[in-house]
């Protein structure tokens, strides 16, 4: 991994944190998300649990919600396109659905979306590289990674922080702002594809105001063997690295491409509001029994589990953008 980082540095001894993440997570041979390993679930050797661990119920709930948001009469003309940081099967795998078709775009694969579509993701945007900044007496300084002979270390970079990055002017000395710039750029690039329909992204995030004033040590963390950590450099390529997305930035990117009124709801509220009828059928059909499906439902909806930890941003666009972009890779 040190060799791959030195190659990315191109002769420099320091790189910014986003560059470090690009190698640690997405290097074709050594990157965390590129390795053919099981990372999600409860089995030995896994690192974290997501809503997809509650399959197939999660896919059924998402399908029901999308049908309601689109209108049952229109759902059948849409392709369901799931964009993921993982190479696992999609959430609709083995699930009956009314959509024209469904497919998964995995890590490293080109994103091509056209015509009527539902573009869905689960924990895609928090897996994108982010940059880190710390308030110093003289102003904001970008944090990066020093590549030594045998070790990595966090350092303050000598470069000037770009003025177009929205950092809080009133932050106290020592405040850390983890800026998920790549996630907003990815959302905008997906939106520029020649498609119309429904955008739904499940993730964990905060508003810019919350990131600017309520998270003084930043939101970056690592996950390894179901343990959350703060040492982001400990296992490059061997642990997940993530930070909260900025819902405002993602919403603005979508609005700029013609999506109407992006809305963020807690995962619990999203499913109750848009898949409530399906949830009622589950509860009614299984009576007082405590089935696996009910356990999965509790995992997805209960506030102390995933119900409030995760949010869903959704919005619609009626018209295909005039100038589509070229294919992308997540």
XYZ file of C-alpha atoms in Angstrom:
330
model
C 0.000 0.000 0.000
C 2.859 2.442 0.721
C 4.082 1.872 -2.808
C 0.650 2.665 -4.247
C 0.452 5.828 -2.149
C 3.917 6.943 -3.297
C 2.868 6.363 -6.894
C -0.242 8.484 -6.316
C 1.909 11.191 -4.719
C 4.085 11.383 -7.815
C 7.253 12.440 -6.006
C 5.551 14.438 -3.255
C 5.968 13.454 0.382
C 2.488 14.649 1.359
C -0.978 14.248 -0.156
C -4.384 15.537 0.867
C -6.790 13.187 2.578
C -9.013 12.703 -0.462
C -6.008 11.473 -2.438
C -5.166 9.070 0.377
C -8.738 7.729 0.328
C -8.716 7.291 -3.440
C -5.876 4.804 -3.002
C -6.910 3.241 0.320
C -10.492 2.602 -0.809
C -10.398 2.400 -4.606
C -6.955 1.316 -5.797
C -7.748 -1.377 -8.414
C -5.537 -3.966 -6.709
C -5.305 -2.932 -3.066
C -8.300 -0.690 -2.362
C -10.721 -1.647 0.383
C -13.751 -1.625 -1.909
C -11.928 -3.332 -4.773
C -10.983 -6.475 -2.849
C -13.158 -9.522 -3.363
C -14.058 -9.858 0.311
C -17.230 -9.873 2.382
C -17.441 -6.628 4.342
C -21.152 -6.375 5.182
C -23.066 -8.524 7.640
C -22.610 -10.340 10.910
C -20.275 -13.139 9.818
C -16.702 -13.395 11.024
C -14.366 -11.078 9.156
C -17.045 -8.518 8.224
C -16.688 -4.869 9.212
C -20.124 -3.258 9.364
C -23.865 -3.729 8.900
C -26.072 -1.775 6.490
C -29.752 -1.845 5.591
C -28.927 -4.425 2.927
C -28.267 -6.877 5.772
C -32.063 -6.916 6.168
C -32.597 -8.400 2.713
C -34.961 -9.058 1.085
C -37.220 -6.817 3.212
C -35.177 -3.684 2.515
C -35.621 -4.156 -1.223
C -39.350 -4.747 -0.836
C -39.777 -1.561 1.198
C -37.739 0.510 -1.258
C -39.753 -0.905 -4.156
C -43.062 -0.075 -2.453
C -41.900 3.457 -1.628
C -40.725 4.127 -5.189
C -44.042 2.938 -6.601
C -45.920 5.354 -4.351
C -43.599 8.269 -5.154
C -43.865 7.658 -8.901
C -47.484 6.578 -9.011
C -48.355 2.965 -9.684
C -49.398 3.713 -13.259
C -45.958 5.092 -14.158
C -43.694 2.722 -12.239
C -43.618 0.090 -14.964
C -41.885 2.296 -17.525
C -38.887 2.975 -15.258
C -35.612 1.099 -15.024
C -34.353 0.637 -11.462
C -30.631 1.477 -11.428
C -28.781 0.828 -8.174
C -25.370 2.465 -7.844
C -23.221 0.952 -5.119
C -19.784 0.996 -3.610
C -20.068 -2.773 -3.146
C -20.102 -5.564 -5.713
C -22.841 -7.504 -3.951
C -26.149 -8.319 -5.619
C -28.653 -5.491 -5.800
C -31.431 -4.911 -3.276
C -34.048 -6.123 -5.791
C -32.268 -9.429 -6.388
C -34.949 -12.096 -5.901
C -37.604 -9.462 -5.155
C -40.724 -9.164 -7.302
C -41.105 -5.600 -8.519
C -43.180 -3.706 -11.111
C -40.311 -1.854 -12.808
C -39.285 -2.294 -16.423
C -35.948 -3.780 -15.346
C -33.336 -3.527 -12.623
C -29.554 -3.538 -12.635
C -26.627 -2.859 -10.332
C -23.725 -0.548 -11.160
C -20.838 -1.690 -8.990
C -17.613 0.017 -8.002
C -15.404 0.849 -10.949
C -18.174 0.309 -13.490
C -19.321 3.142 -15.784
C -22.561 4.878 -14.841
C -24.877 5.083 -17.847
C -28.485 6.052 -17.170
C -31.000 7.157 -19.792
C -34.732 7.485 -20.227
C -37.243 6.930 -17.398
C -35.343 5.626 -14.389
C -35.149 5.256 -10.638
C -31.583 5.901 -9.508
C -31.055 4.382 -6.063
C -28.089 4.105 -3.712
C -27.473 2.897 -0.190
C -24.383 4.247 1.570
C -22.744 5.247 -1.692
C -22.059 8.895 -0.958
C -20.459 8.450 2.463
C -17.950 6.121 0.778
C -16.568 8.881 -1.448
C -13.214 10.567 -0.706
C -13.400 13.697 1.440
C -11.022 16.479 2.396
C -10.198 17.539 5.949
C -9.624 21.026 7.343
C -8.657 22.336 10.793
C -9.010 25.913 12.019
C -5.625 27.348 13.002
C -4.813 30.783 14.481
C -4.009 32.097 11.005
C -7.097 30.536 9.395
C -8.133 27.213 7.907
C -5.415 24.641 7.132
C -5.956 21.508 5.080
C -5.006 18.216 6.707
C -3.208 15.572 4.728
C -1.046 12.498 4.986
C 2.732 12.382 5.170
C 4.206 9.296 3.482
C 7.306 8.235 5.368
C 9.657 5.364 4.738
C 7.625 2.895 6.787
C 4.718 4.856 8.230
C 1.965 7.358 7.572
C 1.197 10.443 9.643
C -1.387 13.213 9.648
C 0.053 16.634 8.806
C -1.132 20.159 8.073
C -0.459 20.853 4.413
C 1.353 24.040 3.373
C -1.024 24.715 0.475
C -3.593 27.516 0.606
C -7.195 26.374 1.192
C -9.296 27.131 -1.934
C -11.666 30.029 -1.317
C -14.599 28.271 -3.017
C -14.845 25.590 -0.297
C -17.599 26.623 2.134
C -15.887 26.541 5.522
C -17.430 28.263 8.578
C -15.811 31.637 9.175
C -16.768 31.705 12.851
C -15.364 28.285 13.802
C -13.098 28.280 16.896
C -9.434 27.321 16.760
C -9.024 23.555 16.492
C -12.396 22.950 14.846
C -12.249 20.159 12.236
C -14.454 20.252 9.149
C -14.612 17.082 7.061
C -15.728 18.250 3.625
C -17.500 15.572 1.500
C -16.871 17.400 -1.756
C -16.640 14.284 -3.925
C -20.076 13.070 -2.853
C -21.702 16.301 -4.037
C -19.746 16.160 -7.296
C -20.871 12.564 -7.845
C -24.516 13.489 -7.249
C -24.263 16.316 -9.765
C -22.595 14.091 -12.337
C -25.265 11.379 -11.968
C -27.928 14.050 -12.375
C -26.365 15.235 -15.641
C -26.978 11.844 -17.230
C -29.838 11.855 -19.813
C -32.590 10.415 -17.622
C -35.730 11.519 -15.872
C -37.587 10.032 -12.940
C -36.818 9.443 -9.272
C -33.564 9.841 -7.310
C -33.397 8.079 -3.926
C -30.240 7.968 -1.779
C -30.007 6.355 1.665
C -27.048 7.501 3.740
C -26.073 9.234 6.936
C -25.465 12.943 6.790
C -26.041 16.371 8.255
C -26.874 19.855 7.068
C -24.037 22.294 6.434
C -25.009 24.193 9.588
C -24.711 21.035 11.670
C -21.335 20.166 10.167
C -20.147 23.758 10.643
C -21.186 24.180 14.260
C -22.053 20.867 15.938
C -19.182 18.529 15.003
C -15.991 20.124 16.400
C -13.820 17.033 15.858
C -15.261 16.304 12.414
C -17.296 13.281 11.383
C -14.565 11.088 9.841
C -14.157 7.599 11.245
C -13.062 4.116 10.368
C -14.818 0.764 10.648
C -13.040 -2.533 11.070
C -14.505 -5.735 12.497
C -17.590 -3.826 13.674
C -15.528 -1.414 15.744
C -15.677 2.310 15.042
C -12.274 3.980 15.221
C -10.606 7.352 14.933
C -7.230 6.238 13.548
C -7.888 6.806 9.869
C -4.391 5.771 8.815
C -4.115 2.513 10.775
C -5.063 -0.064 8.122
C -4.940 1.510 4.650
C -6.846 -0.804 2.368
C -7.989 -2.886 5.341
C -10.662 -0.706 6.902
C -13.599 1.394 5.799
C -13.211 5.183 5.888
C -16.225 7.439 5.930
C -17.710 10.748 6.999
C -21.194 12.254 7.077
C -22.403 13.593 3.756
C -23.614 17.187 3.503
C -27.243 16.913 2.455
C -27.341 20.582 1.457
C -24.494 20.116 -1.031
C -26.074 17.004 -2.566
C -29.482 18.676 -2.721
C -28.021 21.755 -4.376
C -26.262 19.615 -6.983
C -29.547 17.898 -7.840
C -31.552 21.125 -7.877
C -29.002 22.644 -10.250
C -29.705 19.802 -12.688
C -33.467 20.267 -12.675
C -34.615 18.057 -9.795
C -37.548 19.532 -7.890
C -37.382 20.206 -4.130
C -34.991 17.518 -2.824
C -36.321 16.301 0.520
C -34.440 14.590 3.349
C -36.312 12.312 5.754
C -35.115 9.912 8.404
C -35.103 6.308 7.211
C -37.946 5.605 9.629
C -40.065 8.503 8.321
C -39.327 7.696 4.672
C -40.645 4.158 4.952
C -43.603 5.069 7.169
C -44.653 7.873 4.801
C -44.064 6.099 1.498
C -44.252 2.360 2.248
C -46.734 2.453 5.115
C -49.316 0.281 3.378
C -46.750 -2.456 2.786
C -45.623 -2.279 6.427
C -49.243 -2.595 7.567
C -49.674 -5.708 5.425
C -46.602 -7.295 7.014
C -47.898 -6.604 10.509
C -51.412 -7.820 9.704
C -50.357 -10.995 7.899
C -48.063 -12.213 10.658
C -50.245 -11.355 13.633
C -48.544 -11.647 17.011
C -45.723 -13.843 15.734
C -42.175 -12.525 16.082
C -40.877 -13.500 12.667
C -37.548 -12.808 10.995
C -39.319 -10.246 8.800
C -40.567 -8.368 11.851
C -37.086 -8.419 13.351
C -35.728 -6.966 10.101
C -38.455 -4.329 10.152
C -37.459 -3.324 13.683
C -33.821 -3.092 12.610
C -34.706 -0.780 9.723
C -37.277 1.421 11.445
C -36.648 1.612 15.165
C -35.015 4.918 16.185
C -32.401 3.150 18.328
C -31.360 0.970 15.371
C -31.228 2.361 11.815
C -34.449 4.374 11.812
C -32.882 7.688 12.849
C -29.212 7.008 12.177
C -29.818 6.961 8.420
C -31.678 9.360 6.184
C -33.144 9.237 2.701
C -32.907 12.065 0.181
C -35.404 11.840 -2.659
C -36.568 14.040 -5.520
C -38.001 13.845 -9.022
C -37.168 15.292 -12.404
C -39.626 15.326 -15.271
C -37.388 16.415 -18.148
C -34.185 14.856 -19.460
C -31.221 17.283 -19.230
C -30.318 18.913 -22.540
C -26.563 18.221 -22.387
C -25.782 14.781 -20.885
C -22.357 14.153 -19.428
C -20.021 11.321 -20.309
C -20.065 8.023 -18.348
C -18.704 8.089 -14.829
C -17.342 5.694 -12.325
C -18.366 5.700 -8.618
